[in-house]
Amino acid sequence: MSRPELQAPPEFASTFYYGDTEAKKYTTNTRNQQIQADMTYRALELLNIPSSQPVFLLDVGCGSGLSGEILDEEGYVWAGVDIAPSMLQVALEREVDGDLFLQDIGQGFGFRPGSFDGAISISVLQWLLNAETSHPTSSPPYRLNRFFTTLYSALRNPSRAVFQFYPSSDDQIQLITSIAQKAGFGGGVVVDYPNSKKAKKVFLCLFVGSGGGQQLPKGLEGEEDDHVRFERRREKEKRRDRTGKRKGVKDKAWILKKKELYRQRGKEGVPRDSKYTGRKRKSIF
């Protein structure tokens, strides 16, 4: 079966392929969870954000929050956008920590300039290559231009954006990278395991500004090591409690840092700091 983005434009596929039932099935599928986790971890490696500073990330095509769950675990504050209402509803039901926006990324963003310290996207960028009609504003070049131009504005200088995607040809890669560069981005394509049909992954790694001497990372070589996948899976399971829910490493310092970032971003309703902030509650039983 061919990929959904090859059969229908995103505004149709968002309800046909990712309706209420399909969104829940996708989210609870353990294989989807593992693939999403592996690619999110890799995207964060390529993003290369210093661990010493709090950051605000944009998750483009956040879906039901599988990537956002990883961002939570790693201590990032984030916001997510997606075109599928059912996927966002599942994310709300799962009580993800990120702020969620219903958005067609092909129409561009309306965020304030410099709002985000970085952006990631997993398996989304190729959707912009499917046009609904022959109208100029629905064409892939127009949608890609709107997307990259407004994203560039929403990112601070310097920063990075990393997109894992599934191109169907070298021409698509060339189209995407050329439009991103015209929008002001530096960087290019990073390919992991280029000689493996099964493990090959394509990432678009973009730079805003040249501060810090940003250089394009190298892709992973050879065949994907099963041991690496096992270690990632083991680390993921270590973060779960007995009920199967993820355990976030959220001590007092982490909570204070996150609350301060929320205040800097102008978010309302942030609880005030007190002696009870981050205090562990005693077990009821």
Coordinates of C-alpha atoms in Angstrom, one line a residue:
M1 CA 0.0 0.0 0.0
S2 CA 1.4 3.4 -0.9
R3 CA 1.9 6.1 1.6
P4 CA -1.1 8.3 2.5
E5 CA 0.5 11.5 1.3
L6 CA 0.7 10.1 -2.2
Q7 CA -3.0 9.4 -2.3
A8 CA -4.6 12.6 -1.0
P9 CA -3.7 16.1 -0.1
P10 CA -3.3 16.8 3.7
E11 CA -6.6 18.5 4.2
F12 CA -8.4 15.4 3.0
A13 CA -6.1 12.8 4.4
S14 CA -6.3 14.4 7.9
T15 CA -9.9 13.2 8.2
F16 CA -9.8 10.1 5.9
Y17 CA -6.6 8.5 7.2
Y18 CA -6.4 10.1 10.6
G19 CA -10.1 10.3 11.8
D20 CA -11.1 9.5 15.3
T21 CA -10.7 5.8 15.1
E22 CA -7.5 5.8 13.0
A23 CA -5.9 8.4 15.2
K24 CA -6.3 6.2 18.3
K25 CA -5.1 3.1 16.4
Y26 CA -2.0 5.0 15.2
T27 CA -1.2 6.3 18.6
T28 CA -1.6 3.0 20.5
N29 CA 0.4 1.0 17.9
T30 CA 3.7 0.0 19.6
R31 CA 5.6 -0.1 16.4
N32 CA 4.5 3.5 15.5
Q33 CA 5.5 4.5 19.0
Q34 CA 9.0 3.0 18.7
I35 CA 9.6 4.4 15.2
Q36 CA 8.4 7.9 16.3
A37 CA 10.6 7.7 19.4
D38 CA 13.7 6.7 17.5
M39 CA 13.4 9.4 14.9
T40 CA 12.6 12.1 17.5
Y41 CA 15.7 11.2 19.5
R42 CA 17.8 11.4 16.3
A43 CA 16.2 14.7 15.4
L44 CA 17.1 16.1 18.8
E45 CA 20.7 14.9 18.3
L46 CA 20.9 16.8 15.0
L47 CA 19.2 19.8 16.7
N48 CA 22.2 19.9 19.0
I49 CA 20.8 22.2 21.7
P50 CA 23.0 22.9 24.7
S51 CA 21.6 21.1 27.8
S52 CA 22.5 24.1 30.0
Q53 CA 19.7 26.3 28.8
P54 CA 15.9 26.1 28.8
V55 CA 14.4 26.1 25.3
F56 CA 11.1 26.5 23.6
L57 CA 10.6 24.1 20.6
L58 CA 8.1 23.9 17.8
D59 CA 6.9 20.4 16.8
V60 CA 5.6 20.7 13.2
G61 CA 3.0 18.0 12.6
C62 CA 2.8 17.0 16.2
G63 CA -0.1 14.6 15.7
S64 CA -1.2 12.9 18.9
G65 CA 1.9 14.0 20.8
L66 CA 4.2 10.9 20.4
S67 CA 7.2 13.2 19.6
G68 CA 6.0 15.7 22.2
E69 CA 6.2 13.0 24.8
I70 CA 9.9 12.6 24.1
L71 CA 10.3 16.4 24.3
D72 CA 8.7 16.3 27.7
E73 CA 11.0 13.6 28.9
E74 CA 14.0 15.5 27.7
G75 CA 12.9 18.6 29.6
Y76 CA 11.9 20.8 26.7
V77 CA 9.0 23.3 26.6
W78 CA 7.2 22.9 23.3
A79 CA 4.2 23.9 21.2
G80 CA 2.8 21.7 18.4
V81 CA 0.9 22.3 15.2
D82 CA -1.1 19.7 13.1
I83 CA -3.8 19.7 10.5
A84 CA -5.7 16.7 11.8
P85 CA -8.3 17.6 14.5
S86 CA -8.7 13.9 15.6
M87 CA -4.9 13.6 16.2
L88 CA -4.9 16.8 18.3
Q89 CA -7.9 15.5 20.3
V90 CA -6.0 12.3 21.1
A91 CA -3.1 14.5 22.3
L92 CA -5.4 16.4 24.6
E93 CA -6.8 13.2 26.0
R94 CA -3.3 12.0 26.6
E95 CA -2.6 15.3 28.5
V96 CA 0.6 16.2 26.7
D97 CA 2.4 19.2 28.2
G98 CA 2.7 21.2 24.9
D99 CA 0.5 23.9 23.6
L100 CA -1.5 22.6 20.6
F101 CA -2.6 24.5 17.4
L102 CA -4.8 23.3 14.6
Q103 CA -2.9 24.6 11.5
D104 CA -2.3 23.8 7.8
I105 CA 1.5 24.4 7.7
G106 CA 1.2 25.0 3.9
Q107 CA -0.6 28.3 4.7
G108 CA 2.3 29.5 6.9
F109 CA 2.6 30.4 10.6
G110 CA 1.4 33.5 12.5
F111 CA 3.9 33.2 15.4
R112 CA 5.8 36.3 16.6
P113 CA 9.3 36.6 15.2
G114 CA 11.9 34.8 17.2
S115 CA 9.3 32.8 19.2
F116 CA 11.1 29.5 19.1
D117 CA 14.6 28.2 19.9
G118 CA 14.3 25.4 17.4
A119 CA 11.9 23.1 15.5
I120 CA 11.6 19.5 14.8
S121 CA 9.2 17.5 12.5
I122 CA 8.8 13.8 12.0
S123 CA 7.3 12.4 8.8
V124 CA 5.4 15.5 7.8
L125 CA 7.4 17.6 5.2
Q126 CA 6.5 15.4 2.2
W127 CA 2.8 16.3 2.7
L128 CA 3.5 19.8 1.3
L129 CA 4.4 18.2 -2.0
N130 CA 0.8 17.0 -2.6
A131 CA -1.4 19.7 -4.3
E132 CA -5.2 19.8 -4.0
T133 CA -5.8 21.7 -7.2
S134 CA -4.0 23.4 -10.0
H135 CA -4.5 26.8 -8.3
P136 CA -1.2 28.6 -7.7
T137 CA -1.8 29.0 -4.0
S138 CA -2.2 25.2 -3.7
S139 CA 0.9 24.3 -5.7
P140 CA 3.8 22.6 -3.8
P141 CA 6.3 25.5 -4.5
Y142 CA 3.8 28.1 -3.1
R143 CA 3.1 26.0 0.0
L144 CA 6.7 25.2 0.7
N145 CA 7.6 28.9 0.3
R146 CA 4.9 30.0 2.8
F147 CA 6.0 27.3 5.2
F148 CA 9.7 28.0 5.2
T149 CA 9.4 31.8 5.0
T150 CA 7.1 32.0 8.1
L151 CA 9.1 29.3 9.9
Y152 CA 12.3 31.3 9.4
S153 CA 10.7 34.3 10.9
A154 CA 9.4 32.3 13.9
L155 CA 12.8 31.0 14.8
R156 CA 15.4 33.0 16.8
N157 CA 18.9 33.7 15.5
P158 CA 20.9 31.5 15.8
S159 CA 18.9 28.2 15.9
R160 CA 18.2 25.0 14.0
A161 CA 15.2 23.1 12.5
V162 CA 15.3 19.4 11.8
F163 CA 12.8 17.6 9.6
Q164 CA 12.7 13.9 9.0
F165 CA 10.8 13.2 5.8
Y166 CA 10.2 10.7 3.1
P167 CA 11.1 12.1 -0.4
S168 CA 10.0 10.0 -3.4
S169 CA 12.8 11.3 -5.6
D170 CA 16.0 13.4 -5.7
D171 CA 14.0 16.1 -7.5
Q172 CA 11.8 16.5 -4.4
I173 CA 14.8 16.9 -2.2
Q174 CA 16.2 19.5 -4.6
L175 CA 12.9 21.4 -4.6
I176 CA 12.6 21.5 -0.8
T177 CA 16.2 22.5 -0.1
S178 CA 16.2 25.2 -2.8
I179 CA 13.0 26.8 -1.4
A180 CA 14.3 26.6 2.2
Q181 CA 17.5 28.3 1.1
K182 CA 15.6 31.1 -0.7
A183 CA 13.7 31.7 2.6
G184 CA 17.0 32.4 4.3
F185 CA 18.0 29.0 5.8
G186 CA 21.4 27.5 5.6
G187 CA 22.2 23.8 6.0
G188 CA 21.1 20.8 3.9
V189 CA 20.2 17.1 3.8
V190 CA 21.6 14.5 6.2
V191 CA 21.1 10.9 5.3
D192 CA 21.4 8.1 7.9
Y193 CA 22.4 4.6 6.7
P194 CA 22.3 5.6 3.0
N195 CA 23.2 2.0 1.8
S196 CA 20.4 0.3 3.7
K197 CA 16.9 0.1 2.2
K198 CA 15.3 -0.6 5.5
A199 CA 17.1 1.7 7.9
K200 CA 17.7 4.7 5.5
K201 CA 16.4 8.0 6.9
V202 CA 16.5 11.4 5.4
F203 CA 16.7 14.6 7.5
L204 CA 16.6 18.2 6.4
C205 CA 18.8 20.1 8.9
L206 CA 18.4 23.9 8.6
F207 CA 20.2 26.7 10.2
V208 CA 19.1 30.2 11.1
G209 CA 22.1 32.5 11.2
S210 CA 25.7 31.5 11.4
G211 CA 26.4 32.2 15.1
G212 CA 28.5 29.5 16.7
G213 CA 29.9 28.2 13.5
Q214 CA 27.1 25.9 12.6
Q215 CA 28.1 23.0 10.4
L216 CA 26.0 20.4 8.7
P217 CA 26.1 17.2 10.8
K218 CA 27.3 13.9 9.3
G219 CA 24.8 11.1 8.7
L220 CA 25.2 7.7 10.4
E221 CA 27.0 5.1 8.2
G222 CA 26.7 1.4 7.5
E223 CA 23.8 -0.8 8.7
E224 CA 21.8 0.3 11.6
D225 CA 23.0 -1.4 14.7
D226 CA 20.3 -3.5 16.4
H227 CA 22.1 -2.9 19.7
V228 CA 21.5 0.9 19.3
R229 CA 17.8 0.3 18.8
F230 CA 17.7 -2.1 21.8
E231 CA 19.4 0.5 24.0
R232 CA 16.9 3.2 23.0
R233 CA 14.0 0.9 23.7
R234 CA 15.5 -0.1 27.1
E235 CA 16.0 3.5 28.1
K236 CA 12.4 4.2 27.0
E237 CA 11.1 1.4 29.2
K238 CA 13.2 2.5 32.1
R239 CA 11.1 5.7 32.1
R240 CA 7.9 3.8 32.6
D241 CA 6.3 3.1 36.0
R242 CA 4.3 0.0 36.9
T243 CA 1.2 1.3 35.3
G244 CA 3.0 1.6 31.9
K245 CA 2.9 5.4 32.0
R246 CA 6.1 7.4 31.3
K247 CA 8.1 8.7 34.2
G248 CA 9.4 12.2 33.6
V249 CA 12.6 13.3 35.4
K250 CA 11.1 16.4 36.9
D251 CA 12.9 17.6 40.0
K252 CA 12.5 21.0 41.6
A253 CA 15.2 22.7 39.5
W254 CA 13.6 21.3 36.3
I255 CA 10.1 22.6 37.3
L256 CA 11.4 26.0 38.3
K257 CA 13.3 26.3 35.0
K258 CA 10.2 25.4 33.0
K259 CA 7.9 27.8 34.9
E260 CA 10.3 30.6 34.4
L261 CA 10.4 29.9 30.7
Y262 CA 6.6 29.9 30.6
R263 CA 6.6 33.3 32.3
Q264 CA 9.2 34.7 29.8
R265 CA 6.9 33.5 26.9
G266 CA 4.0 35.4 28.4
K267 CA 1.9 32.3 29.3
E268 CA -0.9 33.1 31.7
G269 CA -1.8 31.1 34.8
V270 CA 1.7 29.9 35.7
P271 CA 1.6 28.9 39.5
R272 CA 3.8 30.9 41.8
D273 CA 6.9 29.4 43.3
S274 CA 6.7 28.2 46.9
K275 CA 8.3 25.8 49.3
Y276 CA 6.0 23.1 48.0
T277 CA 7.2 23.4 44.4
G278 CA 8.6 20.1 43.2
R279 CA 8.0 18.4 46.5
K280 CA 7.3 14.7 46.3
R281 CA 4.0 13.6 47.7
K282 CA 3.8 10.7 50.2
S283 CA 2.3 7.5 49.0
I284 CA -1.4 7.1 50.0
F285 CA -1.0 3.4 50.6

